[in-house]
Coordinates of C-alpha atoms in Angstrom, one line a residue:
X1 CA 20.0 -0.7 -18.0
X2 CA 19.8 -4.5 -18.6
X3 CA 19.0 -5.0 -14.9
X4 CA 16.0 -2.6 -15.1
X5 CA 14.5 -4.4 -18.1
X6 CA 15.1 -7.8 -16.5
X7 CA 13.3 -6.7 -13.4
X8 CA 10.3 -5.3 -15.3
X9 CA 10.0 -8.6 -17.3
X10 CA 10.1 -10.7 -14.1
X11 CA 7.3 -8.5 -12.6
X12 CA 5.1 -9.0 -15.7
X13 CA 5.9 -12.8 -15.9
X14 CA 5.2 -13.0 -12.2
X15 CA 1.6 -11.8 -12.7
X16 CA 1.0 -14.7 -15.1
X17 CA 2.7 -17.3 -13.0
X18 CA 2.7 -16.5 -9.3
X19 CA -0.5 -14.6 -9.6
X20 CA -2.1 -17.6 -11.2
X21 CA -0.8 -19.8 -8.4
X22 CA -2.5 -17.6 -5.8
X23 CA -5.7 -17.8 -7.8
X24 CA -5.5 -21.6 -8.0
X25 CA -4.7 -21.9 -4.2
X26 CA -7.6 -19.7 -3.3
X27 CA -10.0 -21.5 -5.6
X28 CA -12.2 -19.0 -7.4
X29 CA -15.8 -19.6 -8.3
X30 CA -17.0 -17.4 -11.1
X31 CA -20.7 -18.3 -10.5
X32 CA -20.7 -17.4 -6.8
X33 CA -22.7 -14.2 -6.1
X34 CA -20.5 -11.3 -5.0
X35 CA -21.3 -8.5 -2.5
X36 CA -21.9 -6.1 -5.3
X37 CA -24.8 -8.3 -6.6
X38 CA -26.1 -9.7 -3.3
X39 CA -25.9 -6.5 -1.2
X40 CA -26.3 -3.7 -3.8
X41 CA -27.2 -0.4 -2.0
X42 CA -26.3 2.2 -4.6
X43 CA -23.7 3.7 -2.3
X44 CA -20.8 1.3 -1.5
X45 CA -22.1 -1.9 -3.1
X46 CA -22.1 -1.1 -6.8
X47 CA -21.1 -3.3 -9.7
X48 CA -18.4 -1.5 -11.8
X49 CA -16.7 -2.6 -15.0
X50 CA -13.4 -4.4 -14.4
X51 CA -11.3 -1.6 -16.1
X52 CA -12.8 0.9 -13.7
X53 CA -12.3 -1.4 -10.7
X54 CA -8.6 -1.8 -11.8
X55 CA -7.9 1.9 -12.1
X56 CA -9.7 2.8 -8.9
X57 CA -7.8 0.1 -7.0
X58 CA -4.5 1.2 -8.6
X59 CA -5.0 4.8 -7.6
X60 CA -6.2 3.8 -4.1
X61 CA -2.9 2.0 -3.4
X62 CA -0.5 4.2 -5.5
X63 CA -0.2 7.2 -3.4
X64 CA 3.2 8.8 -2.5
X65 CA 4.5 5.4 -1.5
X66 CA 5.8 4.0 -4.8
X67 CA 7.3 7.4 -5.7
X68 CA 8.7 8.8 -2.4
X69 CA 9.5 5.4 -1.1
X70 CA 11.3 4.3 -4.3
X71 CA 13.3 7.6 -4.3
X72 CA 14.4 7.1 -0.7
X73 CA 14.9 3.4 -1.2
X74 CA 17.3 4.0 -4.1
X75 CA 19.8 5.4 -1.6
X76 CA 20.7 1.8 -0.7
X77 CA 21.6 1.1 -4.3
X78 CA 20.6 -1.7 -6.7
X79 CA 19.7 -4.0 -3.8
X80 CA 16.4 -2.0 -3.8
X81 CA 15.6 -3.6 -7.2
X82 CA 15.6 -7.0 -5.6
X83 CA 13.3 -6.0 -2.9
X84 CA 10.9 -4.3 -5.3
X85 CA 10.7 -7.4 -7.5
X86 CA 10.5 -10.1 -4.8
X87 CA 8.5 -8.0 -2.4
X88 CA 5.9 -7.3 -5.1
X89 CA 5.5 -10.9 -6.3
X90 CA 6.0 -13.0 -3.2
X91 CA 4.8 -10.6 -0.4
X92 CA 2.8 -7.7 -1.8
X93 CA 0.9 -9.6 -4.5
X94 CA 0.0 -12.4 -2.0
X95 CA -1.0 -9.8 0.6
X96 CA -3.2 -7.8 -1.9
X97 CA -4.8 -10.8 -3.6
X98 CA -5.8 -12.8 -0.6
X99 CA -6.9 -9.7 1.4
X100 CA -9.1 -8.6 -1.5
X101 CA -10.5 -12.1 -2.1
X102 CA -11.2 -12.8 1.5
X103 CA -13.1 -9.5 1.8
X104 CA -15.0 -10.5 -1.4
X105 CA -16.0 -13.9 0.2
X106 CA -17.0 -12.2 3.5
X107 CA -19.5 -9.7 2.1
X108 CA -17.0 -6.9 1.5
X109 CA -16.2 -6.6 5.2
X110 CA -13.2 -4.6 6.4
X111 CA -10.1 -6.8 7.0
X112 CA -10.2 -6.1 10.7
X113 CA -13.3 -8.1 11.1
X114 CA -11.8 -11.0 9.0
X115 CA -8.8 -11.0 11.3
X116 CA -11.1 -11.6 14.3
X117 CA -12.7 -14.5 12.5
X118 CA -9.4 -16.3 11.9
X119 CA -7.0 -15.0 14.6
X120 CA -9.4 -14.2 17.5
X121 CA -10.8 -11.1 19.2
X122 CA -7.6 -9.8 20.7
X123 CA -5.9 -9.4 17.3
X124 CA -9.1 -8.1 15.8
X125 CA -9.0 -5.2 18.3
X126 CA -5.3 -4.6 17.6
X127 CA -6.1 -4.5 13.8
X128 CA -9.0 -2.1 14.4
X129 CA -6.7 0.3 16.2
X130 CA -3.8 -0.1 13.7
X131 CA -6.0 0.2 10.7
X132 CA -7.9 3.3 11.9
X133 CA -4.7 5.1 12.9
X134 CA -3.0 4.2 9.6
X135 CA -6.0 5.4 7.6
X136 CA -6.1 8.7 9.4
X137 CA -2.4 9.2 9.0
X138 CA -2.6 8.3 5.3
X139 CA -5.4 10.7 4.8
X140 CA -3.5 13.4 6.6
X141 CA -0.2 12.8 4.8
X142 CA -2.0 12.7 1.4
X143 CA -3.6 16.1 1.8
X144 CA -0.6 17.9 3.4
X145 CA 1.9 16.7 0.8
X146 CA -0.2 17.7 -2.3
X147 CA -1.2 21.0 -0.7
X148 CA 2.5 21.9 -0.2
X149 CA 3.4 20.9 -3.8
X150 CA 0.4 22.9 -5.2
X151 CA 1.3 25.9 -3.1
X152 CA 4.8 25.8 -4.6
X153 CA 3.3 25.8 -8.1
X154 CA 1.1 28.8 -7.3
X155 CA 3.5 31.1 -5.5
X156 CA 1.8 34.4 -4.8
X157 CA -1.6 32.8 -5.4
X158 CA -3.0 30.1 -3.1
X159 CA -1.3 29.2 0.1
X160 CA -0.8 25.8 1.7
X161 CA -3.8 26.4 4.0
X162 CA -6.1 27.3 1.1
X163 CA -5.1 24.3 -0.9
X164 CA -5.5 22.1 2.2
X165 CA -9.1 23.3 2.5
X166 CA -9.8 22.7 -1.2
X167 CA -8.5 19.1 -0.9
X168 CA -10.3 18.5 2.3
X169 CA -13.6 19.6 0.8
X170 CA -13.0 17.2 -2.1
X171 CA -12.2 14.5 0.5
X172 CA -15.5 15.1 2.3
X173 CA -17.5 14.7 -1.0
X174 CA -15.7 11.5 -2.1
X175 CA -16.0 10.0 1.4
X176 CA -19.8 10.4 1.8
X177 CA -21.2 10.4 -1.8
X178 CA -21.9 7.0 -3.6
X179 CA -18.8 5.5 -5.0
X180 CA -19.9 5.8 -8.6
X181 CA -20.7 9.5 -8.4
X182 CA -17.2 10.9 -7.6
X183 CA -14.6 8.1 -7.5
X184 CA -16.2 6.1 -10.3
X185 CA -16.3 9.1 -12.6
X186 CA -13.0 10.8 -12.0
X187 CA -10.6 8.0 -11.2
X188 CA -10.3 6.7 -14.8
X189 CA -9.1 10.2 -15.8
X190 CA -6.8 10.5 -12.9
X191 CA -5.5 7.0 -13.5
X192 CA -4.7 7.9 -17.1
X193 CA -2.8 11.0 -16.0
X194 CA -0.8 9.1 -13.4
X195 CA 0.1 6.2 -15.8
X196 CA 1.0 8.7 -18.6
X197 CA 3.3 10.6 -16.3
X198 CA 5.1 7.4 -15.3
X199 CA 5.4 6.1 -18.8
X200 CA 6.8 9.5 -20.0
X201 CA 9.5 9.5 -17.3
X202 CA 10.4 5.9 -18.1
X203 CA 10.7 6.7 -21.9
X204 CA 12.8 9.8 -21.0
X205 CA 15.1 7.7 -18.9
X206 CA 15.6 5.1 -21.7
X207 CA 15.8 7.6 -24.5
X208 CA 18.3 9.7 -22.5
X209 CA 20.5 6.7 -21.8
X210 CA 20.7 7.3 -18.1
X211 CA 23.4 5.1 -16.5
X212 CA 21.1 2.8 -14.4
X213 CA 23.2 0.7 -12.0
X214 CA 23.4 -3.0 -12.8
X215 CA 23.4 -6.0 -10.5
X216 CA 26.8 -7.3 -9.5
X217 CA 28.4 -9.9 -7.2
X218 CA 27.8 -9.2 -3.6
X219 CA 24.8 -7.0 -4.3
X220 CA 22.8 -8.4 -1.3
X221 CA 25.6 -7.4 1.1
X222 CA 26.3 -4.0 -0.4
X223 CA 24.8 -1.0 1.4
X224 CA 25.4 2.2 -0.5
X225 CA 23.4 4.4 1.9
X226 CA 25.4 7.5 3.0
X227 CA 24.8 6.5 6.7
X228 CA 25.1 2.6 6.5
X229 CA 25.7 2.2 10.2
X230 CA 22.4 3.9 11.1
X231 CA 20.4 2.6 8.1
X232 CA 21.3 -1.1 7.5
X233 CA 19.7 -2.8 4.5
X234 CA 17.7 -5.0 6.9
X235 CA 15.3 -3.8 8.1
X236 CA 15.4 -0.2 6.9
X237 CA 15.0 -0.7 3.2
X238 CA 12.1 -3.1 3.7
X239 CA 10.1 -0.4 5.5
X240 CA 11.2 2.5 3.3
X241 CA 10.1 0.9 0.1
X242 CA 6.6 -0.2 1.1
X243 CA 3.9 0.6 -1.4
X244 CA 6.2 -0.5 -4.2
X245 CA 6.7 -3.9 -2.6
X246 CA 4.2 -4.7 0.2
X247 CA 1.9 -2.3 2.1
X248 CA -0.7 -2.9 4.7
X249 CA -2.6 0.2 3.4
X250 CA -3.6 -1.9 0.4
X251 CA -5.6 -4.2 2.6
X252 CA -7.6 -1.2 3.9
X253 CA -8.5 -0.3 0.3
X254 CA -9.4 -3.8 -1.1
X255 CA -12.8 -4.0 0.6
X256 CA -13.9 -0.9 -1.3
X257 CA -13.4 -2.7 -4.6
X258 CA -14.4 -6.1 -3.2
X259 CA -17.9 -4.5 -3.0
X260 CA -17.8 -3.6 -6.7
X261 CA -16.7 -6.8 -8.5
X262 CA -19.1 -8.7 -10.7
X263 CA -17.4 -12.1 -10.3
X264 CA -14.4 -13.7 -8.5
X265 CA -12.5 -14.1 -11.8
X266 CA -11.8 -10.4 -11.8
X267 CA -9.8 -10.6 -8.6
X268 CA -6.4 -11.5 -10.0
X269 CA -6.2 -8.5 -12.4
X270 CA -7.8 -6.1 -9.9
X271 CA -5.8 -7.1 -6.8
X272 CA -2.6 -8.9 -7.9
X273 CA -2.4 -7.0 -11.1
X274 CA -2.5 -3.6 -9.5
X275 CA 0.3 -4.6 -7.1
X276 CA 2.4 -5.6 -10.1
X277 CA 1.7 -2.3 -11.8
X278 CA 2.7 -0.5 -8.7
X279 CA 5.9 -2.5 -8.6
X280 CA 6.7 -1.4 -12.1
X281 CA 6.1 2.3 -11.1
X282 CA 8.5 1.9 -8.1
X283 CA 11.1 0.3 -10.4
X284 CA 11.0 3.3 -12.8
X285 CA 11.3 5.8 -10.0
X286 CA 14.1 3.9 -8.3
X287 CA 16.0 3.5 -11.5
X288 CA 15.7 7.2 -12.4
X289 CA 16.7 8.2 -8.9
X290 CA 19.9 6.1 -9.0
X291 CA 21.0 7.4 -12.4
X292 CA 19.7 11.0 -12.9
X293 CA 22.0 12.6 -10.4
X294 CA 25.1 10.7 -11.7
X295 CA 24.9 7.6 -9.4
X296 CA 23.8 6.3 -6.1
X297 CA 26.5 8.2 -4.2
X298 CA 25.4 11.5 -5.8
X299 CA 21.7 10.7 -5.0
X300 CA 22.7 10.2 -1.4
X301 CA 24.5 13.5 -1.3
X302 CA 21.6 15.3 -2.9
X303 CA 19.1 13.8 -0.4
X304 CA 21.4 14.2 2.6
X305 CA 21.8 18.0 1.9
X306 CA 18.0 18.3 1.8
X307 CA 17.3 16.4 4.9
X308 CA 15.9 13.4 2.9
X309 CA 13.1 15.4 1.4
X310 CA 12.0 13.2 -1.5
X311 CA 9.6 15.8 -2.8
X312 CA 12.5 18.0 -3.8
X313 CA 14.1 15.1 -5.7
X314 CA 10.8 14.4 -7.5
X315 CA 10.5 18.0 -8.6
X316 CA 14.1 17.9 -9.9
X317 CA 13.6 14.6 -11.7
X318 CA 10.4 15.7 -13.4
X319 CA 11.6 19.0 -14.7
X320 CA 15.0 17.8 -15.6
X321 CA 13.8 14.9 -17.7
X322 CA 10.6 16.3 -19.2
X323 CA 11.4 20.1 -19.4
X324 CA 9.3 22.8 -17.9
X325 CA 5.9 22.0 -19.3
X326 CA 6.4 18.2 -19.1
X327 CA 7.7 18.6 -15.6
X328 CA 4.6 20.6 -14.6
X329 CA 2.4 17.8 -16.0
X330 CA 4.4 15.2 -14.2
X331 CA 4.2 17.0 -10.9
X332 CA 0.4 17.2 -11.4
X333 CA 0.5 13.4 -11.8
X334 CA 2.4 13.2 -8.6
X335 CA -0.3 15.3 -6.9
X336 CA -3.1 13.2 -8.3
X337 CA -1.7 9.9 -6.9
X338 CA -1.8 10.9 -3.2
X339 CA -5.1 12.8 -3.4
X340 CA -6.7 9.7 -4.9
X341 CA -5.3 7.6 -2.0
X342 CA -6.2 10.1 0.7
X343 CA -9.8 10.3 -0.2
X344 CA -10.3 6.5 -0.2
X345 CA -8.3 6.3 3.0
X346 CA -11.0 8.4 4.7
X347 CA -13.8 6.4 2.9
X348 CA -12.2 3.2 4.2
X349 CA -12.1 4.6 7.7
X350 CA -15.8 5.5 7.5
X351 CA -16.6 1.9 6.4
X352 CA -14.4 0.5 9.2
X353 CA -16.3 2.5 11.8
X354 CA -19.6 1.5 10.2
X355 CA -18.6 -2.2 10.5
X356 CA -17.5 -1.8 14.1
X357 CA -20.6 0.1 15.3
X358 CA -23.1 -1.6 12.9
X359 CA -24.2 1.8 11.5
X360 CA -26.1 1.6 8.2
X361 CA -24.6 3.9 5.5
X362 CA -27.6 4.3 3.3
X363 CA -28.5 7.6 4.9
X364 CA -26.1 10.5 4.2
X365 CA -26.5 11.9 7.7
X366 CA -25.0 8.6 9.1
X367 CA -22.1 8.9 6.7
X368 CA -21.5 12.5 7.8
X369 CA -21.7 11.7 11.4
X370 CA -18.8 9.2 11.1
X371 CA -16.8 11.3 8.6
X372 CA -16.7 14.8 10.0
X373 CA -15.0 13.9 13.3
X374 CA -12.3 12.0 11.3
X375 CA -11.5 15.1 9.3
X376 CA -11.3 17.2 12.5
X377 CA -8.7 14.7 13.9
X378 CA -6.8 14.7 10.6
X379 CA -6.6 18.5 10.5
X380 CA -5.2 18.5 14.0
X381 CA -2.5 15.9 13.1
X382 CA -1.6 18.0 10.0
X383 CA -0.1 20.6 12.4
X384 CA 2.7 18.1 13.3
X385 CA 6.0 17.8 11.5
X386 CA 5.4 16.1 8.1
X387 CA 8.6 14.0 8.4
X388 CA 7.5 12.6 11.8
X389 CA 4.1 11.6 10.5
X390 CA 5.6 9.9 7.5
X391 CA 8.0 7.8 9.5
X392 CA 5.3 6.5 11.9
X393 CA 3.0 6.0 8.9
X394 CA 5.7 3.7 7.3
X395 CA 6.1 1.5 10.4
X396 CA 2.4 1.2 11.1
X397 CA 1.8 0.4 7.4
X398 CA 4.2 -2.6 7.5
X399 CA 3.0 -3.8 10.8
X400 CA -0.6 -3.9 9.5
X401 CA 0.7 -5.8 6.4
X402 CA 2.3 -8.3 8.7
X403 CA -0.9 -9.0 10.6
X404 CA -2.8 -9.4 7.3
X405 CA -0.3 -12.0 6.2
X406 CA -0.7 -14.0 9.4
X407 CA -4.5 -13.8 9.0
X408 CA -4.2 -15.1 5.4
X409 CA -1.9 -17.9 6.8
X410 CA -4.5 -18.9 9.4
X411 CA -7.3 -18.9 6.8
X412 CA -5.3 -21.1 4.4
X413 CA -4.4 -23.6 7.3
X414 CA -8.0 -23.9 8.4
X415 CA -9.3 -24.2 4.8
X416 CA -6.8 -27.0 4.2
X417 CA -4.9 -25.1 1.5
X418 CA -1.2 -24.4 0.8
X419 CA -0.4 -22.0 3.6
X420 CA 3.3 -21.6 2.9
X421 CA 2.6 -19.0 0.2
X422 CA 1.5 -16.6 3.0
X423 CA 3.5 -18.0 6.0
X424 CA 7.0 -17.3 4.5
X425 CA 6.4 -13.6 3.9
X426 CA 4.5 -13.3 7.2
X427 CA 7.6 -14.6 9.1
X428 CA 9.9 -12.3 7.1
X429 CA 7.8 -9.2 7.6
X430 CA 7.5 -9.9 11.4
X431 CA 11.2 -9.8 11.6
X432 CA 11.3 -6.6 9.6
X433 CA 8.8 -4.6 11.7
X434 CA 10.2 -5.8 15.0
X435 CA 13.8 -5.1 14.1
X436 CA 12.9 -1.7 12.6
X437 CA 11.1 -0.6 15.8
X438 CA 14.1 -1.6 17.9
X439 CA 16.9 -0.2 15.6
X440 CA 15.4 3.0 14.1
X441 CA 16.3 6.4 15.5
X442 CA 12.6 7.1 16.0
X443 CA 12.3 3.8 17.7
X444 CA 14.5 2.4 20.6
X445 CA 18.0 2.7 18.8
X446 CA 19.0 -0.7 20.2
X447 CA 22.0 -2.8 19.1
X448 CA 21.4 -4.7 15.8
X449 CA 22.1 -8.1 17.1
X450 CA 19.6 -7.8 20.0
X451 CA 17.0 -6.4 17.6
X452 CA 17.4 -9.3 15.1
X453 CA 17.1 -11.8 17.9
X454 CA 13.9 -10.2 19.2
X455 CA 12.5 -10.3 15.7
X456 CA 13.1 -14.0 15.5
X457 CA 11.6 -14.6 18.9
X458 CA 8.4 -12.7 18.2
X459 CA 8.0 -14.3 14.7
X460 CA 8.3 -17.7 16.4
X461 CA 5.8 -16.7 19.0
X462 CA 3.3 -15.6 16.4
X463 CA 3.9 -18.8 14.4
X464 CA 3.1 -20.8 17.5
X465 CA 0.0 -18.7 18.3
X466 CA -1.4 -19.1 14.8
X467 CA -1.1 -22.9 14.8
X468 CA -2.2 -23.3 18.4
X469 CA -5.2 -21.1 17.9
X470 CA -6.3 -23.1 14.9
X471 CA -5.7 -26.4 16.6
X472 CA -7.7 -25.2 19.6
X473 CA -10.5 -24.5 17.1
X474 CA -10.2 -28.1 16.0
X475 CA -8.3 -27.4 12.8
X476 CA -11.5 -27.8 10.9
X477 CA -12.0 -26.2 7.5
X478 CA -14.3 -23.2 7.9
X479 CA -17.0 -21.9 5.6
X480 CA -15.9 -18.6 4.0
X481 CA -19.4 -17.4 3.7
X482 CA -20.3 -14.7 6.3

């Protein structure tokens, strides 16, 4: 279990070191007015205490990803620990901090509009499509999954359809009502439940002395997946473990909280800090998954026999470690996480449409006019196979994260700041998403060598586009005021 504790310590230290480096490169100004103070409207632009902003942002980003993704990622073995740690600090933390702070500096705008400012109109349109599709898929996944879990807990009572309607009704309220009336009131409670559940499982793992695998020589080249030829570590692991390392969905949530911060000094804890917290959550779930069933091989057999359904493994882990009552409470915590990401996904989609079509959101009829069609689309998508929705969600998620990193790189270049902090993860993630699309069974199933070469070519093309676009603009530093 030494490896587990070392990883957690590195994550915590990373917040105080790499997180501080991000803050210094960005250059915060605690006296600069924020959107919450300049554009206060009592609906979306509302000053919230930092502790509330932290819990809301954490619950926004911590859906099923750091749980289901970590359980599935554990099938590759301890190499998943490396990706969670490095992904969180060097990729995910950078992605979340700069996307949040750029939204803060640009009046709380959706990141799609910020992409257009720094990478041009074509990529802005691509980001609009990717973001909207991702948000609708997230909202759909995060009401179908919880509805199925709740239906299992109330056998003979409420069905999946009934629970789906209950959750959708809550989603409508949280999407159209002012942020401090529903989200601001209930998220601190939900956040406490979720964190308590995670801590309880971590304590049970340590107290029970579960045999968590340790790092060893050759860990980077070791693939313990039951189907290594179909699921190579690169790029499959880096898409499977998304929300516990880097996730484009986070950039869709940051503008919600960018509209609620009192000053820029709160950004590191609210944006980078929540990413580190999510990385710790993913570490706990990955470690438990690798050890509870007897080892990585046994986990693979368990998952393979159940068609890779991580929900079954989660239920088994919760009840096995915490007993019947504790397991029930833990499962409720697992339900809370996706529900509190699904509602803000729809809220973000509403704000995105409002930004695109310049529709004021002060009147509730305008909010309903944008929100209700989205719920109709989501309900239609929910009729599809859950596994298919999840796989396409994962790829779209990481593709969005990649574009966000390129946007951050372009901003840093034009502002005359250290752009390498974003460029390195941008190039890496470009290779990941291209190779995944070409290799994956749900993609083109192409040979690995060809897929890796295409990833390199496309990342190089994006690198050239970023620099050439900026030089075409004169490589002049830009004002970050809207």
